[in-house]
Amino acid sequence: MSNPLRFYTNPMSRARITRWMLEETGLPYDEVQLAFGGDMKSPDFLAINPMGKVPALLHDGVAITENAAICLHLADLVPALGLLPPPGTPERGACYRWMLFASPLEFFITARRHGTVAPSMEAGYGNEADLLRTLESAVAGKQYVVGDRFTVADLYLSAFIDYYIRIGELAPTPVLQDYAMPHLQRPAAKCANARDDALAQPVSKPESEALAEA
C-alpha cells in the first residue's frame, strides 16, 4: 500500500470496532481524533462523511463509511490473513450474512432502548424473540460463526455482543459469552481496546449515549 489509511475516530464510539479490525490487519494507518459535535460536523469532515459520524476511512483519497463496509474492505486488503473466506464460496456469503445481521440487531436494541419498537411486519428486525433466537442459534456451541477459523464476522458479532452485554441490553447468557469472550482476548482486540481506553476522555454522558450519537 503506497499510503497509510486514514482513520477518523472517537474512542467513545462505534469506531472502536474499526480500530480492532485495523489492528487485525496489521496495515499502517494514521488516525484523526474527532470530538462529538463541532469536529464531526465541521465542513472538512462533512466532505468525507456528510452524516458527520465516525468511523470513516480514507483509502487513497476515497472515503469509506459504515462500520461493516469498512471492516469488509479491510479484510479484502489482506486476503492472506483469511479474514474473509474465498470469493465465490458459500462461506463468503455466510460471512456477509452475519456481518449484515448485526445491523437489524443494533436497530432493534436502539429502538427498544428508546421505546420506539416498530410493528414486526414493518421493521427489518422483525420481533425480539426471532432476532435473539437467530443470534443465539448462530453462535451456540461454536468457536467461529462461519467455517473453522476466525473471520471478520466473528470480530463484528463479538464486538456488538460484548458492548450490549456491558450496557445491559443483552443478557449475559452462557451461549453468547462462550462465543464472544475468547475473541475479545485476541491480541489485536486487546491492543485496540488499550489504545482507545487511553484516548478516552471523561465525558458527562454515559458511554451508551455517546455511542448512540456517533
PDB file of C-alpha atoms in Angstrom:
ATOM      1  CA  MET A   1       0.000   0.000   0.000  1.00  0.00           C
ATOM      2  CA  SER A   2       1.549   3.280  -1.138  1.00  0.00           C
ATOM      3  CA  ASN A   3      -0.055   5.491   1.505  1.00  0.00           C
ATOM      4  CA  PRO A   4      -1.282   4.736   5.014  1.00  0.00           C
ATOM      5  CA  LEU A   5      -5.013   4.533   5.544  1.00  0.00           C
ATOM      6  CA  ARG A   6      -6.512   7.488   7.381  1.00  0.00           C
ATOM      7  CA  PHE A   7      -8.875   6.539  10.197  1.00  0.00           C
ATOM      8  CA  TYR A   8     -11.336   9.060  11.633  1.00  0.00           C
ATOM      9  CA  THR A   9     -12.439   8.074  15.106  1.00  0.00           C
ATOM     10  CA  ASN A  10     -13.532   8.871  18.618  1.00  0.00           C
ATOM     11  CA  PRO A  11     -12.657   6.382  21.374  1.00  0.00           C
ATOM     12  CA  MET A  12     -16.200   6.523  22.767  1.00  0.00           C
ATOM     13  CA  SER A  13     -17.858   5.488  19.524  1.00  0.00           C
ATOM     14  CA  ARG A  14     -18.520   2.526  17.250  1.00  0.00           C
ATOM     15  CA  ALA A  15     -15.166   3.330  15.655  1.00  0.00           C
ATOM     16  CA  ARG A  16     -13.647   1.041  18.290  1.00  0.00           C
ATOM     17  CA  ILE A  17     -14.787  -1.838  16.086  1.00  0.00           C
ATOM     18  CA  THR A  18     -12.931  -0.422  13.098  1.00  0.00           C
ATOM     19  CA  ARG A  19      -9.781   0.014  15.189  1.00  0.00           C
ATOM     20  CA  TRP A  20      -9.910  -3.631  16.218  1.00  0.00           C
ATOM     21  CA  MET A  21     -10.180  -4.579  12.560  1.00  0.00           C
ATOM     22  CA  LEU A  22      -7.286  -2.306  11.633  1.00  0.00           C
ATOM     23  CA  GLU A  23      -5.154  -3.961  14.297  1.00  0.00           C
ATOM     24  CA  GLU A  24      -6.119  -7.410  13.000  1.00  0.00           C
ATOM     25  CA  THR A  25      -4.926  -6.490   9.512  1.00  0.00           C
ATOM     26  CA  GLY A  26      -1.604  -5.022  10.597  1.00  0.00           C
ATOM     27  CA  LEU A  27      -1.981  -2.354   7.904  1.00  0.00           C
ATOM     28  CA  PRO A  28      -0.386   1.043   8.557  1.00  0.00           C
ATOM     29  CA  TYR A  29      -2.829   3.801   9.349  1.00  0.00           C
ATOM     30  CA  ASP A  30      -2.951   7.369  10.555  1.00  0.00           C
ATOM     31  CA  GLU A  31      -5.692   8.360  12.936  1.00  0.00           C
ATOM     32  CA  VAL A  32      -7.629  11.572  13.308  1.00  0.00           C
ATOM     33  CA  GLN A  33      -9.413  12.054  16.620  1.00  0.00           C
ATOM     34  CA  LEU A  34     -12.696  13.937  16.302  1.00  0.00           C
ATOM     35  CA  ALA A  35     -14.775  15.354  19.133  1.00  0.00           C
ATOM     36  CA  PHE A  36     -18.543  14.909  19.128  1.00  0.00           C
ATOM     37  CA  GLY A  37     -20.353  17.933  17.800  1.00  0.00           C
ATOM     38  CA  GLY A  38     -18.049  20.553  16.326  1.00  0.00           C
ATOM     39  CA  ASP A  39     -15.299  18.368  14.869  1.00  0.00           C
ATOM     40  CA  MET A  40     -17.651  15.791  13.387  1.00  0.00           C
ATOM     41  CA  LYS A  41     -19.898  18.488  11.930  1.00  0.00           C
ATOM     42  CA  SER A  42     -17.082  20.605  10.531  1.00  0.00           C
ATOM     43  CA  PRO A  43     -17.068  21.327   6.777  1.00  0.00           C
ATOM     44  CA  ASP A  44     -13.817  19.403   6.351  1.00  0.00           C
ATOM     45  CA  PHE A  45     -15.203  16.209   7.870  1.00  0.00           C
ATOM     46  CA  LEU A  46     -18.643  16.573   6.295  1.00  0.00           C
ATOM     47  CA  ALA A  47     -16.854  16.491   2.940  1.00  0.00           C
ATOM     48  CA  ILE A  48     -15.683  12.992   3.915  1.00  0.00           C
ATOM     49  CA  ASN A  49     -18.855  11.782   5.608  1.00  0.00           C
ATOM     50  CA  PRO A  50     -21.931  14.008   5.132  1.00  0.00           C
ATOM     51  CA  MET A  51     -23.526  12.166   8.067  1.00  0.00           C
ATOM     52  CA  GLY A  52     -20.955  13.754  10.361  1.00  0.00           C
ATOM     53  CA  LYS A  53     -20.332  10.452  12.149  1.00  0.00           C
ATOM     54  CA  VAL A  54     -17.412   8.148  12.794  1.00  0.00           C
ATOM     55  CA  PRO A  55     -15.877   5.806  11.856  1.00  0.00           C
ATOM     56  CA  ALA A  56     -14.695   6.876   8.457  1.00  0.00           C
ATOM     57  CA  LEU A  57     -11.737   5.665   6.439  1.00  0.00           C
ATOM     58  CA  LEU A  58      -9.835   7.334   3.631  1.00  0.00           C
ATOM     59  CA  HIS A  59      -8.100   4.925   1.249  1.00  0.00           C
ATOM     60  CA  ASP A  60      -6.067   6.751  -1.398  1.00  0.00           C
ATOM     61  CA  GLY A  61      -8.461   9.666  -1.196  1.00  0.00           C
ATOM     62  CA  VAL A  62     -11.653   7.570  -1.382  1.00  0.00           C
ATOM     63  CA  ALA A  63     -13.969   7.825   1.613  1.00  0.00           C
ATOM     64  CA  ILE A  64     -15.456   4.655   3.094  1.00  0.00           C
ATOM     65  CA  THR A  65     -18.006   4.908   5.884  1.00  0.00           C
ATOM     66  CA  GLU A  66     -20.257   2.472   7.781  1.00  0.00           C
ATOM     67  CA  ASN A  67     -18.525   0.035  10.098  1.00  0.00           C
ATOM     68  CA  ALA A  68     -19.482  -3.131   8.228  1.00  0.00           C
ATOM     69  CA  ALA A  69     -18.322  -1.704   4.896  1.00  0.00           C
ATOM     70  CA  ILE A  70     -15.011  -0.571   6.381  1.00  0.00           C
ATOM     71  CA  CYS A  71     -14.348  -3.917   8.051  1.00  0.00           C
ATOM     72  CA  LEU A  72     -15.187  -5.897   4.903  1.00  0.00           C
ATOM     73  CA  HIS A  73     -12.965  -3.623   2.821  1.00  0.00           C
ATOM     74  CA  LEU A  74     -10.080  -4.037   5.239  1.00  0.00           C
ATOM     75  CA  ALA A  75     -10.481  -7.812   5.128  1.00  0.00           C
ATOM     76  CA  ASP A  76     -10.231  -7.673   1.334  1.00  0.00           C
ATOM     77  CA  LEU A  77      -6.946  -5.755   1.594  1.00  0.00           C
ATOM     78  CA  VAL A  78      -5.217  -8.626   3.402  1.00  0.00           C
ATOM     79  CA  PRO A  79      -6.509 -11.814   1.708  1.00  0.00           C
ATOM     80  CA  ALA A  80      -3.596 -13.868   3.036  1.00  0.00           C
ATOM     81  CA  LEU A  81      -4.968 -13.487   6.576  1.00  0.00           C
ATOM     82  CA  GLY A  82      -8.207 -15.264   5.701  1.00  0.00           C
ATOM     83  CA  LEU A  83     -10.407 -12.722   7.462  1.00  0.00           C
ATOM     84  CA  LEU A  84     -12.926 -13.358   4.695  1.00  0.00           C
ATOM     85  CA  PRO A  85     -13.495 -16.770   3.082  1.00  0.00           C
ATOM     86  CA  PRO A  86     -12.501 -17.015  -0.595  1.00  0.00           C
ATOM     87  CA  PRO A  87     -14.690 -15.143  -3.106  1.00  0.00           C
ATOM     88  CA  GLY A  88     -17.480 -17.162  -4.662  1.00  0.00           C
ATOM     89  CA  THR A  89     -17.712 -19.684  -1.823  1.00  0.00           C
ATOM     90  CA  PRO A  90     -20.826 -20.322   0.264  1.00  0.00           C
ATOM     91  CA  GLU A  91     -18.783 -19.443   3.340  1.00  0.00           C
ATOM     92  CA  ARG A  92     -18.132 -15.986   1.902  1.00  0.00           C
ATOM     93  CA  GLY A  93     -21.876 -15.452   1.560  1.00  0.00           C
ATOM     94  CA  ALA A  94     -22.449 -16.687   5.100  1.00  0.00           C
ATOM     95  CA  CYS A  95     -19.815 -14.249   6.354  1.00  0.00           C
ATOM     96  CA  TYR A  96     -21.645 -11.390   4.647  1.00  0.00           C
ATOM     97  CA  ARG A  97     -24.876 -12.640   6.196  1.00  0.00           C
ATOM     98  CA  TRP A  98     -23.684 -12.440   9.777  1.00  0.00           C
ATOM     99  CA  MET A  99     -21.852  -9.160   9.267  1.00  0.00           C
ATOM    100  CA  LEU A 100     -25.029  -7.536   7.978  1.00  0.00           C
ATOM    101  CA  PHE A 101     -27.236  -9.270  10.554  1.00  0.00           C
ATOM    102  CA  ALA A 102     -25.620  -7.017  13.149  1.00  0.00           C
ATOM    103  CA  SER A 103     -27.478  -4.035  11.631  1.00  0.00           C
ATOM    104  CA  PRO A 104     -31.039  -5.168  12.444  1.00  0.00           C
ATOM    105  CA  LEU A 105     -29.759  -6.287  15.850  1.00  0.00           C
ATOM    106  CA  GLU A 106     -28.442  -2.794  16.507  1.00  0.00           C
ATOM    107  CA  PHE A 107     -31.561  -1.126  15.105  1.00  0.00           C
ATOM    108  CA  PHE A 108     -33.804  -3.209  17.347  1.00  0.00           C
ATOM    109  CA  ILE A 109     -31.811  -2.622  20.529  1.00  0.00           C
ATOM    110  CA  THR A 110     -31.668   1.120  19.864  1.00  0.00           C
ATOM    111  CA  ALA A 111     -35.428   1.222  19.211  1.00  0.00           C
ATOM    112  CA  ARG A 112     -36.131  -0.810  22.341  1.00  0.00           C
ATOM    113  CA  ARG A 113     -33.957   1.482  24.488  1.00  0.00           C
ATOM    114  CA  HIS A 114     -35.997   4.473  23.387  1.00  0.00           C
ATOM    115  CA  GLY A 115     -39.414   2.855  23.390  1.00  0.00           C
ATOM    116  CA  THR A 116     -39.996   3.103  19.661  1.00  0.00           C
ATOM    117  CA  VAL A 117     -40.057  -0.542  18.510  1.00  0.00           C
ATOM    118  CA  ALA A 118     -41.941  -0.778  15.210  1.00  0.00           C
ATOM    119  CA  PRO A 119     -44.517  -3.475  14.371  1.00  0.00           C
ATOM    120  CA  SER A 120     -42.678  -6.645  13.383  1.00  0.00           C
ATOM    121  CA  MET A 121     -44.311  -6.759   9.938  1.00  0.00           C
ATOM    122  CA  GLU A 122     -42.819  -3.349   9.111  1.00  0.00           C
ATOM    123  CA  ALA A 123     -39.439  -3.485  10.820  1.00  0.00           C
ATOM    124  CA  GLY A 124     -36.425  -5.078   9.212  1.00  0.00           C
ATOM    125  CA  TYR A 125     -35.513  -6.522  12.597  1.00  0.00           C
ATOM    126  CA  GLY A 126     -38.801  -8.424  12.915  1.00  0.00           C
ATOM    127  CA  ASN A 127     -39.557  -9.195  16.552  1.00  0.00           C
ATOM    128  CA  GLU A 128     -37.373  -9.598  19.605  1.00  0.00           C
ATOM    129  CA  ALA A 129     -37.886 -13.329  20.076  1.00  0.00           C
ATOM    130  CA  ASP A 130     -36.964 -14.196  16.484  1.00  0.00           C
ATOM    131  CA  LEU A 131     -34.000 -11.833  16.467  1.00  0.00           C
ATOM    132  CA  LEU A 132     -32.423 -13.121  19.673  1.00  0.00           C
ATOM    133  CA  ARG A 133     -33.152 -16.749  18.818  1.00  0.00           C
ATOM    134  CA  THR A 134     -31.409 -16.255  15.477  1.00  0.00           C
ATOM    135  CA  LEU A 135     -28.373 -14.687  17.154  1.00  0.00           C
ATOM    136  CA  GLU A 136     -28.026 -17.416  19.762  1.00  0.00           C
ATOM    137  CA  SER A 137     -28.570 -20.239  17.295  1.00  0.00           C
ATOM    138  CA  ALA A 138     -25.890 -18.773  15.029  1.00  0.00           C
ATOM    139  CA  VAL A 139     -23.194 -18.990  17.703  1.00  0.00           C
ATOM    140  CA  ALA A 140     -24.376 -21.753  20.042  1.00  0.00           C
ATOM    141  CA  GLY A 141     -21.600 -24.257  20.649  1.00  0.00           C
ATOM    142  CA  LYS A 142     -19.374 -22.622  18.046  1.00  0.00           C
ATOM    143  CA  GLN A 143     -15.925 -21.156  18.182  1.00  0.00           C
ATOM    144  CA  TYR A 144     -16.452 -19.458  14.812  1.00  0.00           C
ATOM    145  CA  VAL A 145     -19.701 -18.343  13.230  1.00  0.00           C
ATOM    146  CA  VAL A 146     -18.506 -19.337   9.732  1.00  0.00           C
ATOM    147  CA  GLY A 147     -16.153 -22.179   8.888  1.00  0.00           C
ATOM    148  CA  ASP A 148     -13.261 -23.288  11.046  1.00  0.00           C
ATOM    149  CA  ARG A 149     -11.286 -20.077  11.531  1.00  0.00           C
ATOM    150  CA  PHE A 150     -11.665 -16.523  12.802  1.00  0.00           C
ATOM    151  CA  THR A 151     -13.221 -14.124  10.298  1.00  0.00           C
ATOM    152  CA  VAL A 152     -14.358 -10.538  10.238  1.00  0.00           C
ATOM    153  CA  ALA A 153     -17.855 -11.792  11.082  1.00  0.00           C
ATOM    154  CA  ASP A 154     -16.571 -13.115  14.423  1.00  0.00           C
ATOM    155  CA  LEU A 155     -14.955  -9.764  15.134  1.00  0.00           C
ATOM    156  CA  TYR A 156     -18.098  -7.850  14.291  1.00  0.00           C
ATOM    157  CA  LEU A 157     -20.564 -10.032  16.173  1.00  0.00           C
ATOM    158  CA  SER A 158     -18.305 -10.338  19.218  1.00  0.00           C
ATOM    159  CA  ALA A 159     -17.862  -6.575  19.439  1.00  0.00           C
ATOM    160  CA  PHE A 160     -21.603  -5.980  19.388  1.00  0.00           C
ATOM    161  CA  ILE A 161     -22.377  -8.807  21.808  1.00  0.00           C
ATOM    162  CA  ASP A 162     -19.772  -7.550  24.269  1.00  0.00           C
ATOM    163  CA  TYR A 163     -20.971  -3.958  24.128  1.00  0.00           C
ATOM    164  CA  TYR A 164     -24.651  -4.779  24.520  1.00  0.00           C
ATOM    165  CA  ILE A 165     -23.948  -7.143  27.409  1.00  0.00           C
ATOM    166  CA  ARG A 166     -21.881  -4.453  29.147  1.00  0.00           C
ATOM    167  CA  ILE A 167     -24.659  -1.858  28.915  1.00  0.00           C
ATOM    168  CA  GLY A 168     -27.321  -4.355  29.959  1.00  0.00           C
ATOM    169  CA  GLU A 169     -29.142  -4.628  26.631  1.00  0.00           C
ATOM    170  CA  LEU A 170     -28.322  -8.314  26.090  1.00  0.00           C
ATOM    171  CA  ALA A 171     -28.476 -10.936  28.793  1.00  0.00           C
ATOM    172  CA  PRO A 172     -25.029 -12.421  29.529  1.00  0.00           C
ATOM    173  CA  THR A 173     -26.112 -15.917  28.595  1.00  0.00           C
ATOM    174  CA  PRO A 174     -23.519 -18.698  28.512  1.00  0.00           C
ATOM    175  CA  VAL A 175     -24.167 -19.128  24.769  1.00  0.00           C
ATOM    176  CA  LEU A 176     -23.247 -15.532  23.965  1.00  0.00           C
ATOM    177  CA  GLN A 177     -20.364 -15.277  26.409  1.00  0.00           C
ATOM    178  CA  ASP A 178     -18.803 -18.593  25.456  1.00  0.00           C
ATOM    179  CA  TYR A 179     -18.760 -17.467  21.845  1.00  0.00           C
ATOM    180  CA  ALA A 180     -17.729 -13.819  22.143  1.00  0.00           C
ATOM    181  CA  MET A 181     -15.361 -13.635  25.083  1.00  0.00           C
ATOM    182  CA  PRO A 182     -12.493 -15.696  23.591  1.00  0.00           C
ATOM    183  CA  HIS A 183     -12.424 -13.427  20.522  1.00  0.00           C
ATOM    184  CA  LEU A 184     -12.124 -10.395  22.771  1.00  0.00           C
ATOM    185  CA  GLN A 185      -8.883 -11.866  24.132  1.00  0.00           C
ATOM    186  CA  ARG A 186      -7.194 -11.800  20.737  1.00  0.00           C
ATOM    187  CA  PRO A 187      -4.016  -9.679  20.757  1.00  0.00           C
ATOM    188  CA  ALA A 188      -5.454  -7.255  18.206  1.00  0.00           C
ATOM    189  CA  ALA A 189      -8.596  -6.746  20.282  1.00  0.00           C
ATOM    190  CA  LYS A 190      -6.570  -6.078  23.422  1.00  0.00           C
ATOM    191  CA  CYS A 191      -4.267  -3.678  21.575  1.00  0.00           C
ATOM    192  CA  ALA A 192      -7.196  -1.773  20.055  1.00  0.00           C
ATOM    193  CA  ASN A 193      -9.049  -1.520  23.355  1.00  0.00           C
ATOM    194  CA  ALA A 194      -5.938  -0.384  25.192  1.00  0.00           C
ATOM    195  CA  ARG A 195      -5.369   2.379  22.643  1.00  0.00           C
ATOM    196  CA  ASP A 196      -8.965   3.594  22.770  1.00  0.00           C
ATOM    197  CA  ASP A 197      -9.142   3.352  26.559  1.00  0.00           C
ATOM    198  CA  ALA A 198      -6.023   5.502  26.790  1.00  0.00           C
ATOM    199  CA  LEU A 199      -7.508   8.083  24.431  1.00  0.00           C
ATOM    200  CA  ALA A 200     -10.923   8.214  26.051  1.00  0.00           C
ATOM    201  CA  GLN A 201     -11.602  11.430  27.907  1.00  0.00           C
ATOM    202  CA  PRO A 202     -14.038  11.798  30.817  1.00  0.00           C
ATOM    203  CA  VAL A 203     -17.446  12.651  29.465  1.00  0.00           C
ATOM    204  CA  SER A 204     -20.598  13.852  31.155  1.00  0.00           C
ATOM    205  CA  LYS A 205     -22.781  11.385  29.272  1.00  0.00           C
ATOM    206  CA  PRO A 206     -22.884   7.633  29.793  1.00  0.00           C
ATOM    207  CA  GLU A 207     -20.923   5.653  27.233  1.00  0.00           C
ATOM    208  CA  SER A 208     -24.145   4.251  25.813  1.00  0.00           C
ATOM    209  CA  GLU A 209     -25.432   7.747  24.984  1.00  0.00           C
ATOM    210  CA  ALA A 210     -22.162   8.794  23.417  1.00  0.00           C
ATOM    211  CA  LEU A 211     -22.128   5.704  21.234  1.00  0.00           C
ATOM    212  CA  ALA A 212     -25.688   6.356  20.182  1.00  0.00           C
ATOM    213  CA  GLU A 213     -24.634   9.739  18.815  1.00  0.00           C
ATOM    214  CA  ALA A 214     -21.602   8.518  16.920  1.00  0.00           C
TER     215      ALA A 214
END
